[in-house]
Amino acid sequence: MTEVKNLEEMFQAKIDAEQKIEPKDWMPEEYRKNLVRQISQHAHSEVVGMLPEGNWISRAPSLRRKAILLAKVQDEAGHGLYLYSACETLGTSREKTIEDLLSGKAKYSSIFNYPTITWADIGAVGWLVDGAAIMNQVMLTRTSYGPYARAMVRICKEESFHQRQGYEIMSVLAKGTKEQQQMAQDALDRWWWPSLMMFGPNDAESAHSAQSMTWKIKRESNDELRQKFIDRTVQQAEVIGLRIPDSDLKWNESTGHYDFGPIDWDEFWNVVKGNGPCNKARLEARNKAHDEGAWVREAALAYAAKRKERVAA
Ligand code: 3HC
């Protein structure tokens, strides 16, 4: 018992001294499990997150918009691969992690279970969803687990482009015809509250935050990041003349933040539990893509085995 106690104390001392934990370092099993949970869900979110936007690649309003959206969706695929690789450094198998997604066992971000109804949704997703993701992911560039922190550096650079292109779509529509302005406002109305839910439950209800903060997996809490996102995004909406759909939203001089209305946590948990507008469609699409991609995996594995034989000969 003392041996493990000492190891845990040395581990926490490393965390407190701001040293990165690397794959070959001793770590508490709970630390490893917490990271596998979070990083795998993050990776699943990137991959499922391609679906709402992929829906508009063939319907983008111009070749320029199509090229930008294609680049963004390809980036998300790369982010998923980065994060699945970071997960594997913790001793998980890629096949098992992906099987957990395909079977419906694994979580991914609730936000991707909402439909992209108009082109303005693609703007709202880039602006709000990637904007919220950046808030969280910039913090994760300082997470205590080395591979995760390093994966975040590259991802954040690309995420900034994702947020800017979304905001540009919204600003162009907001300056357009009456119908375009209404389309942009309608998309903001539909994506605002689900974007706030991306940061997770309130701190008081967060199952993992306290331990994740002690281990510096998280540097800021769900509520702190959500507040930062609101404070920044309200001003961006004002600049392009769109209205945040929250009648309780009000600048609070004494706190230096916006007060905002109650989040519908029943909706959040309902979507997390699988009853959102698109949960079923998302899993079906992922399973179909996985089945249709089986020949690529088989060919790649066959090639790798052949190469190994040749090198060994
Ligand atoms: N959707 C689904 N499940 C969620 C959720 C959400 N928005 N927010 C929280 N949860 C789940 C948690 O996974 C946890 O369930 P579990 O125990 O089964 O894993 C439970 O709700 C309790 O939440 P906690 O706050 O205790 O969980 P965490 O400490 O993990 O905090 C988090 C939640 C802030 C999302 C954290 O997991 C995190 O920072 N994850 C990494 C970033 C991430 O995954 N972002 C999602 C979007 S990625 C993205 O948008 C890509 C971009 O390119 C578009």
PDB file of N, CA, C and O and ligand atoms in Angstrom, residues 37-38 41-42 45-46 72 76 79 107-112 129-130 133 136-137 139-140 148 159 162 197-201 205-209 212 218 222 268-269 272, ligand 1:
ATOM      1  N   ARG A  37     -11.419   8.106 -21.399  1.00  0.00           N
ATOM      2  CA  ARG A  37     -12.823   8.522 -21.522  1.00  0.00           C
ATOM      3  C   ARG A  37     -12.918   9.840 -22.283  1.00  0.00           C
ATOM      4  O   ARG A  37     -13.621   9.967 -23.279  1.00  0.00           O
ATOM      5  N   GLN A  38     -12.191  10.859 -21.820  1.00  0.00           N
ATOM      6  CA  GLN A  38     -12.332  12.189 -22.402  1.00  0.00           C
ATOM      7  C   GLN A  38     -11.771  12.258 -23.818  1.00  0.00           C
ATOM      8  O   GLN A  38     -12.419  12.797 -24.726  1.00  0.00           O
ATOM      9  N   GLN A  41     -13.961  10.352 -26.374  1.00  0.00           N
ATOM     10  CA  GLN A  41     -15.196  11.095 -26.669  1.00  0.00           C
ATOM     11  C   GLN A  41     -14.880  12.315 -27.546  1.00  0.00           C
ATOM     12  O   GLN A  41     -15.657  12.673 -28.437  1.00  0.00           O
ATOM     13  N   HIS A  42     -13.749  12.928 -27.289  1.00  0.00           N
ATOM     14  CA  HIS A  42     -13.322  14.084 -28.088  1.00  0.00           C
ATOM     15  C   HIS A  42     -13.104  13.644 -29.537  1.00  0.00           C
ATOM     16  O   HIS A  42     -13.597  14.269 -30.480  1.00  0.00           O
ATOM     17  N   SER A  45     -16.299  12.947 -31.247  1.00  0.00           N
ATOM     18  CA  SER A  45     -16.994  14.216 -31.562  1.00  0.00           C
ATOM     19  C   SER A  45     -16.479  14.803 -32.866  1.00  0.00           C
ATOM     20  O   SER A  45     -17.254  15.294 -33.687  1.00  0.00           O
ATOM     21  N   GLU A  46     -15.172  14.693 -33.073  1.00  0.00           N
ATOM     22  CA  GLU A  46     -14.583  15.245 -34.309  1.00  0.00           C
ATOM     23  C   GLU A  46     -15.138  14.500 -35.523  1.00  0.00           C
ATOM     24  O   GLU A  46     -15.528  15.085 -36.533  1.00  0.00           O
ATOM     25  N   LYS A  72     -12.576  22.289 -44.244  1.00  0.00           N
ATOM     26  CA  LYS A  72     -12.920  22.221 -42.806  1.00  0.00           C
ATOM     27  C   LYS A  72     -13.277  20.789 -42.416  1.00  0.00           C
ATOM     28  O   LYS A  72     -12.782  20.267 -41.419  1.00  0.00           O
ATOM     29  N   GLU A  76     -11.495  18.120 -39.723  1.00  0.00           N
ATOM     30  CA  GLU A  76     -12.121  17.423 -38.575  1.00  0.00           C
ATOM     31  C   GLU A  76     -11.732  15.936 -38.595  1.00  0.00           C
ATOM     32  O   GLU A  76     -11.477  15.349 -37.536  1.00  0.00           O
ATOM     33  N   HIS A  79      -8.404  15.729 -37.130  1.00  0.00           N
ATOM     34  CA  HIS A  79      -8.438  15.925 -35.665  1.00  0.00           C
ATOM     35  C   HIS A  79      -8.850  14.610 -34.991  1.00  0.00           C
ATOM     36  O   HIS A  79      -8.285  14.213 -33.976  1.00  0.00           O
ATOM     37  N   LYS A 107     -19.938   8.047 -25.800  1.00  0.00           N
ATOM     38  CA  LYS A 107     -20.504   9.395 -25.954  1.00  0.00           C
ATOM     39  C   LYS A 107     -19.699  10.180 -26.994  1.00  0.00           C
ATOM     40  O   LYS A 107     -18.559   9.892 -27.255  1.00  0.00           O
ATOM     41  N   TYR A 108     -20.370  11.145 -27.570  1.00  0.00           N
ATOM     42  CA  TYR A 108     -19.710  12.205 -28.340  1.00  0.00           C
ATOM     43  C   TYR A 108     -20.508  13.470 -28.034  1.00  0.00           C
ATOM     44  O   TYR A 108     -21.608  13.394 -27.466  1.00  0.00           O
ATOM     45  N   SER A 109     -19.995  14.626 -28.451  1.00  0.00           N
ATOM     46  CA  SER A 109     -20.623  15.876 -28.038  1.00  0.00           C
ATOM     47  C   SER A 109     -22.074  15.985 -28.514  1.00  0.00           C
ATOM     48  O   SER A 109     -22.365  15.783 -29.692  1.00  0.00           O
ATOM     49  N   SER A 110     -22.933  16.328 -27.571  1.00  0.00           N
ATOM     50  CA  SER A 110     -24.387  16.415 -27.827  1.00  0.00           C
ATOM     51  C   SER A 110     -24.708  17.311 -29.030  1.00  0.00           C
ATOM     52  O   SER A 110     -25.656  17.098 -29.755  1.00  0.00           O
ATOM     53  N   ILE A 111     -23.873  18.307 -29.249  1.00  0.00           N
ATOM     54  CA  ILE A 111     -24.163  19.325 -30.269  1.00  0.00           C
ATOM     55  C   ILE A 111     -24.336  18.724 -31.652  1.00  0.00           C
ATOM     56  O   ILE A 111     -25.085  19.252 -32.486  1.00  0.00           O
ATOM     57  N   PHE A 112     -23.694  17.583 -31.896  1.00  0.00           N
ATOM     58  CA  PHE A 112     -23.719  17.027 -33.260  1.00  0.00           C
ATOM     59  C   PHE A 112     -24.973  16.216 -33.533  1.00  0.00           C
ATOM     60  O   PHE A 112     -25.116  15.609 -34.580  1.00  0.00           O
ATOM     61  N   VAL A 129     -20.169  26.493 -32.700  1.00  0.00           N
ATOM     62  CA  VAL A 129     -19.689  25.172 -32.266  1.00  0.00           C
ATOM     63  C   VAL A 129     -18.157  25.140 -32.253  1.00  0.00           C
ATOM     64  O   VAL A 129     -17.531  24.765 -31.256  1.00  0.00           O
ATOM     65  N   ASP A 130     -17.550  25.605 -33.353  1.00  0.00           N
ATOM     66  CA  ASP A 130     -16.074  25.626 -33.348  1.00  0.00           C
ATOM     67  C   ASP A 130     -15.564  26.709 -32.412  1.00  0.00           C
ATOM     68  O   ASP A 130     -14.507  26.578 -31.797  1.00  0.00           O
ATOM     69  N   ALA A 133     -15.670  25.112 -29.137  1.00  0.00           N
ATOM     70  CA  ALA A 133     -14.606  24.089 -29.084  1.00  0.00           C
ATOM     71  C   ALA A 133     -13.241  24.739 -28.860  1.00  0.00           C
ATOM     72  O   ALA A 133     -12.418  24.252 -28.083  1.00  0.00           O
ATOM     73  N   ASN A 136     -12.507  25.670 -25.283  1.00  0.00           N
ATOM     74  CA  ASN A 136     -12.156  24.486 -24.491  1.00  0.00           C
ATOM     75  C   ASN A 136     -10.780  23.942 -24.892  1.00  0.00           C
ATOM     76  O   ASN A 136      -9.947  23.589 -24.076  1.00  0.00           O
ATOM     77  N   GLN A 137     -10.538  23.924 -26.196  1.00  0.00           N
ATOM     78  CA  GLN A 137      -9.314  23.282 -26.686  1.00  0.00           C
ATOM     79  C   GLN A 137      -8.052  24.112 -26.448  1.00  0.00           C
ATOM     80  O   GLN A 137      -6.961  23.576 -26.250  1.00  0.00           O
ATOM     81  N   MET A 139      -7.585  25.765 -23.789  1.00  0.00           N
ATOM     82  CA  MET A 139      -7.272  25.362 -22.403  1.00  0.00           C
ATOM     83  C   MET A 139      -6.553  24.005 -22.402  1.00  0.00           C
ATOM     84  O   MET A 139      -5.583  23.780 -21.700  1.00  0.00           O
ATOM     85  N   LEU A 140      -7.008  23.099 -23.291  1.00  0.00           N
ATOM     86  CA  LEU A 140      -6.434  21.745 -23.309  1.00  0.00           C
ATOM     87  C   LEU A 140      -5.019  21.711 -23.881  1.00  0.00           C
ATOM     88  O   LEU A 140      -4.325  20.709 -23.739  1.00  0.00           O
ATOM     89  N   TYR A 148      -1.901  14.564 -25.459  1.00  0.00           N
ATOM     90  CA  TYR A 148      -3.172  15.292 -25.631  1.00  0.00           C
ATOM     91  C   TYR A 148      -2.882  16.789 -25.826  1.00  0.00           C
ATOM     92  O   TYR A 148      -3.400  17.425 -26.735  1.00  0.00           O
ATOM     93  N   GLU A 159      -8.739  25.073 -35.891  1.00  0.00           N
ATOM     94  CA  GLU A 159     -10.061  25.428 -35.338  1.00  0.00           C
ATOM     95  C   GLU A 159     -10.331  26.921 -35.519  1.00  0.00           C
ATOM     96  O   GLU A 159     -11.467  27.347 -35.738  1.00  0.00           O
ATOM     97  N   HIS A 162     -11.723  27.494 -38.724  1.00  0.00           N
ATOM     98  CA  HIS A 162     -13.115  26.998 -38.766  1.00  0.00           C
ATOM     99  C   HIS A 162     -14.067  28.060 -38.200  1.00  0.00           C
ATOM    100  O   HIS A 162     -15.133  28.324 -38.751  1.00  0.00           O
ATOM    101  N   MET A 197     -24.419  24.146 -24.133  1.00  0.00           N
ATOM    102  CA  MET A 197     -24.410  22.823 -23.467  1.00  0.00           C
ATOM    103  C   MET A 197     -23.121  22.050 -23.761  1.00  0.00           C
ATOM    104  O   MET A 197     -22.777  21.102 -23.059  1.00  0.00           O
ATOM    105  N   MET A 198     -22.405  22.455 -24.820  1.00  0.00           N
ATOM    106  CA  MET A 198     -21.150  21.751 -25.183  1.00  0.00           C
ATOM    107  C   MET A 198     -20.154  21.750 -24.040  1.00  0.00           C
ATOM    108  O   MET A 198     -19.327  20.844 -23.923  1.00  0.00           O
ATOM    109  N   PHE A 199     -20.234  22.759 -23.170  1.00  0.00           N
ATOM    110  CA  PHE A 199     -19.228  22.874 -22.097  1.00  0.00           C
ATOM    111  C   PHE A 199     -19.506  21.906 -20.946  1.00  0.00           C
ATOM    112  O   PHE A 199     -18.768  21.831 -19.984  1.00  0.00           O
ATOM    113  N   GLY A 200     -20.615  21.149 -21.063  1.00  0.00           N
ATOM    114  CA  GLY A 200     -20.920  20.175 -20.015  1.00  0.00           C
ATOM    115  C   GLY A 200     -21.804  20.766 -18.929  1.00  0.00           C
ATOM    116  O   GLY A 200     -22.088  21.960 -18.920  1.00  0.00           O
ATOM    117  N   PRO A 201     -22.236  19.911 -17.990  1.00  0.00           N
ATOM    118  CA  PRO A 201     -23.138  20.361 -16.933  1.00  0.00           C
ATOM    119  C   PRO A 201     -22.492  21.443 -16.061  1.00  0.00           C
ATOM    120  O   PRO A 201     -21.277  21.640 -16.116  1.00  0.00           O
ATOM    121  N   GLU A 205     -22.731  19.936 -10.849  1.00  0.00           N
ATOM    122  CA  GLU A 205     -23.228  18.620 -11.282  1.00  0.00           C
ATOM    123  C   GLU A 205     -22.170  17.832 -12.075  1.00  0.00           C
ATOM    124  O   GLU A 205     -22.429  16.749 -12.572  1.00  0.00           O
ATOM    125  N   SER A 206     -20.982  18.407 -12.234  1.00  0.00           N
ATOM    126  CA  SER A 206     -19.983  17.747 -13.071  1.00  0.00           C
ATOM    127  C   SER A 206     -19.330  16.595 -12.309  1.00  0.00           C
ATOM    128  O   SER A 206     -18.703  16.795 -11.273  1.00  0.00           O
ATOM    129  N   ALA A 207     -19.438  15.411 -12.862  1.00  0.00           N
ATOM    130  CA  ALA A 207     -18.915  14.209 -12.163  1.00  0.00           C
ATOM    131  C   ALA A 207     -17.395  14.181 -12.140  1.00  0.00           C
ATOM    132  O   ALA A 207     -16.788  13.610 -11.241  1.00  0.00           O
ATOM    133  N   HIS A 208     -16.766  14.782 -13.153  1.00  0.00           N
ATOM    134  CA  HIS A 208     -15.310  14.595 -13.302  1.00  0.00           C
ATOM    135  C   HIS A 208     -14.486  15.855 -13.014  1.00  0.00           C
ATOM    136  O   HIS A 208     -13.266  15.769 -12.862  1.00  0.00           O
ATOM    137  N   SER A 209     -15.133  17.019 -12.991  1.00  0.00           N
ATOM    138  CA  SER A 209     -14.341  18.261 -12.979  1.00  0.00           C
ATOM    139  C   SER A 209     -13.378  18.370 -11.812  1.00  0.00           C
ATOM    140  O   SER A 209     -12.209  18.703 -12.004  1.00  0.00           O
ATOM    141  N   SER A 212     -10.464  16.185 -12.345  1.00  0.00           N
ATOM    142  CA  SER A 212      -9.747  16.613 -13.562  1.00  0.00           C
ATOM    143  C   SER A 212      -8.983  17.903 -13.321  1.00  0.00           C
ATOM    144  O   SER A 212      -7.945  18.145 -13.924  1.00  0.00           O
ATOM    145  N   LYS A 218      -8.035  19.350 -16.727  1.00  0.00           N
ATOM    146  CA  LYS A 218      -8.786  20.595 -16.960  1.00  0.00           C
ATOM    147  C   LYS A 218      -8.078  21.711 -16.203  1.00  0.00           C
ATOM    148  O   LYS A 218      -7.631  21.510 -15.077  1.00  0.00           O
ATOM    149  N   ASN A 222     -16.146  23.879 -16.389  1.00  0.00           N
ATOM    150  CA  ASN A 222     -17.194  23.970 -17.427  1.00  0.00           C
ATOM    151  C   ASN A 222     -17.834  25.358 -17.407  1.00  0.00           C
ATOM    152  O   ASN A 222     -18.014  25.992 -18.446  1.00  0.00           O
ATOM    153  N   PHE A 268     -30.572  18.735 -22.545  1.00  0.00           N
ATOM    154  CA  PHE A 268     -29.174  18.270 -22.656  1.00  0.00           C
ATOM    155  C   PHE A 268     -29.086  16.770 -22.382  1.00  0.00           C
ATOM    156  O   PHE A 268     -28.607  15.986 -23.212  1.00  0.00           O
ATOM    157  N   TRP A 269     -29.570  16.337 -21.225  1.00  0.00           N
ATOM    158  CA  TRP A 269     -29.447  14.915 -20.849  1.00  0.00           C
ATOM    159  C   TRP A 269     -30.274  14.029 -21.776  1.00  0.00           C
ATOM    160  O   TRP A 269     -29.875  12.901 -22.081  1.00  0.00           O
ATOM    161  N   VAL A 272     -28.028  13.643 -24.696  1.00  0.00           N
ATOM    162  CA  VAL A 272     -26.865  12.799 -24.333  1.00  0.00           C
ATOM    163  C   VAL A 272     -27.299  11.336 -24.242  1.00  0.00           C
ATOM    164  O   VAL A 272     -26.578  10.422 -24.634  1.00  0.00           O
TER     165      VAL A 272
HETATM  166  N1  3HC B   1     -22.126  16.022 -24.859  1.00  0.00           N
HETATM  167  C1  3HC B   1     -22.124  14.737 -24.431  1.00  0.00           C
HETATM  168  N2  3HC B   1     -21.727  14.354 -23.184  1.00  0.00           N
HETATM  169  C2  3HC B   1     -21.290  15.323 -22.364  1.00  0.00           C
HETATM  170  C3  3HC B   1     -21.219  16.680 -22.746  1.00  0.00           C
HETATM  171  C4  3HC B   1     -21.668  17.011 -24.055  1.00  0.00           C
HETATM  172  N3  3HC B   1     -21.675  18.262 -24.499  1.00  0.00           N
HETATM  173  N4  3HC B   1     -20.734  17.388 -21.696  1.00  0.00           N
HETATM  174  C5  3HC B   1     -20.508  16.504 -20.708  1.00  0.00           C
HETATM  175  N5  3HC B   1     -20.842  15.270 -21.106  1.00  0.00           N
HETATM  176  C6  3HC B   1     -20.777  14.047 -20.313  1.00  0.00           C
HETATM  177  C7  3HC B   1     -19.369  13.728 -19.896  1.00  0.00           C
HETATM  178  O1  3HC B   1     -18.705  12.981 -20.893  1.00  0.00           O
HETATM  179  C8  3HC B   1     -19.632  12.906 -18.640  1.00  0.00           C
HETATM  180  O2  3HC B   1     -20.095  11.618 -19.022  1.00  0.00           O
HETATM  181  P1  3HC B   1     -19.156  10.311 -18.837  1.00  0.00           P
HETATM  182  O3  3HC B   1     -18.810  10.227 -17.377  1.00  0.00           O
HETATM  183  O4  3HC B   1     -20.010   9.169 -19.324  1.00  0.00           O
HETATM  184  O5  3HC B   1     -17.940  10.544 -19.699  1.00  0.00           O
HETATM  185  C9  3HC B   1     -20.842  13.592 -18.037  1.00  0.00           C
HETATM  186  O6  3HC B   1     -21.486  14.288 -19.102  1.00  0.00           O
HETATM  187  C10 3HC B   1     -20.497  14.562 -16.901  1.00  0.00           C
HETATM  188  O7  3HC B   1     -19.831  15.676 -17.461  1.00  0.00           O
HETATM  189  P2  3HC B   1     -18.464  16.239 -16.818  1.00  0.00           P
HETATM  190  O8  3HC B   1     -18.491  17.705 -16.880  1.00  0.00           O
HETATM  191  O9  3HC B   1     -18.242  15.600 -15.487  1.00  0.00           O
HETATM  192  O10 3HC B   1     -17.440  15.618 -17.861  1.00  0.00           O
HETATM  193  P3  3HC B   1     -16.000  16.199 -18.249  1.00  0.00           P
HETATM  194  O11 3HC B   1     -15.220  16.557 -17.054  1.00  0.00           O
HETATM  195  O12 3HC B   1     -15.449  15.217 -19.209  1.00  0.00           O
HETATM  196  O13 3HC B   1     -16.314  17.590 -19.017  1.00  0.00           O
HETATM  197  C11 3HC B   1     -16.154  18.233 -21.344  1.00  0.00           C
HETATM  198  C12 3HC B   1     -17.025  17.581 -20.246  1.00  0.00           C
HETATM  199  C13 3HC B   1     -15.923  19.700 -20.949  1.00  0.00           C
HETATM  200  C14 3HC B   1     -16.871  18.124 -22.686  1.00  0.00           C
HETATM  201  C15 3HC B   1     -14.808  17.489 -21.369  1.00  0.00           C
HETATM  202  O14 3HC B   1     -15.060  16.118 -21.592  1.00  0.00           O
HETATM  203  C16 3HC B   1     -13.871  17.977 -22.463  1.00  0.00           C
HETATM  204  O15 3HC B   1     -13.244  19.011 -22.320  1.00  0.00           O
HETATM  205  N6  3HC B   1     -13.749  17.211 -23.552  1.00  0.00           N
HETATM  206  C17 3HC B   1     -12.779  17.537 -24.606  1.00  0.00           C
HETATM  207  C18 3HC B   1     -13.341  18.540 -25.584  1.00  0.00           C
HETATM  208  C19 3HC B   1     -14.532  17.967 -26.331  1.00  0.00           C
HETATM  209  O16 3HC B   1     -14.796  16.815 -26.348  1.00  0.00           O
HETATM  210  N7  3HC B   1     -15.281  18.846 -26.959  1.00  0.00           N
HETATM  211  C20 3HC B   1     -16.472  18.377 -27.663  1.00  0.00           C
HETATM  212  C21 3HC B   1     -16.579  18.936 -28.961  1.00  0.00           C
HETATM  213  S1  3HC B   1     -15.218  18.677 -29.991  1.00  0.00           S
HETATM  214  C22 3HC B   1     -15.605  19.657 -31.269  1.00  0.00           C
HETATM  215  O17 3HC B   1     -16.523  20.391 -31.194  1.00  0.00           O
HETATM  216  C23 3HC B   1     -14.787  19.545 -32.498  1.00  0.00           C
HETATM  217  C24 3HC B   1     -14.828  20.755 -33.354  1.00  0.00           C
HETATM  218  O18 3HC B   1     -13.885  20.578 -34.401  1.00  0.00           O
HETATM  219  C25 3HC B   1     -16.148  21.016 -33.964  1.00  0.00           C
END
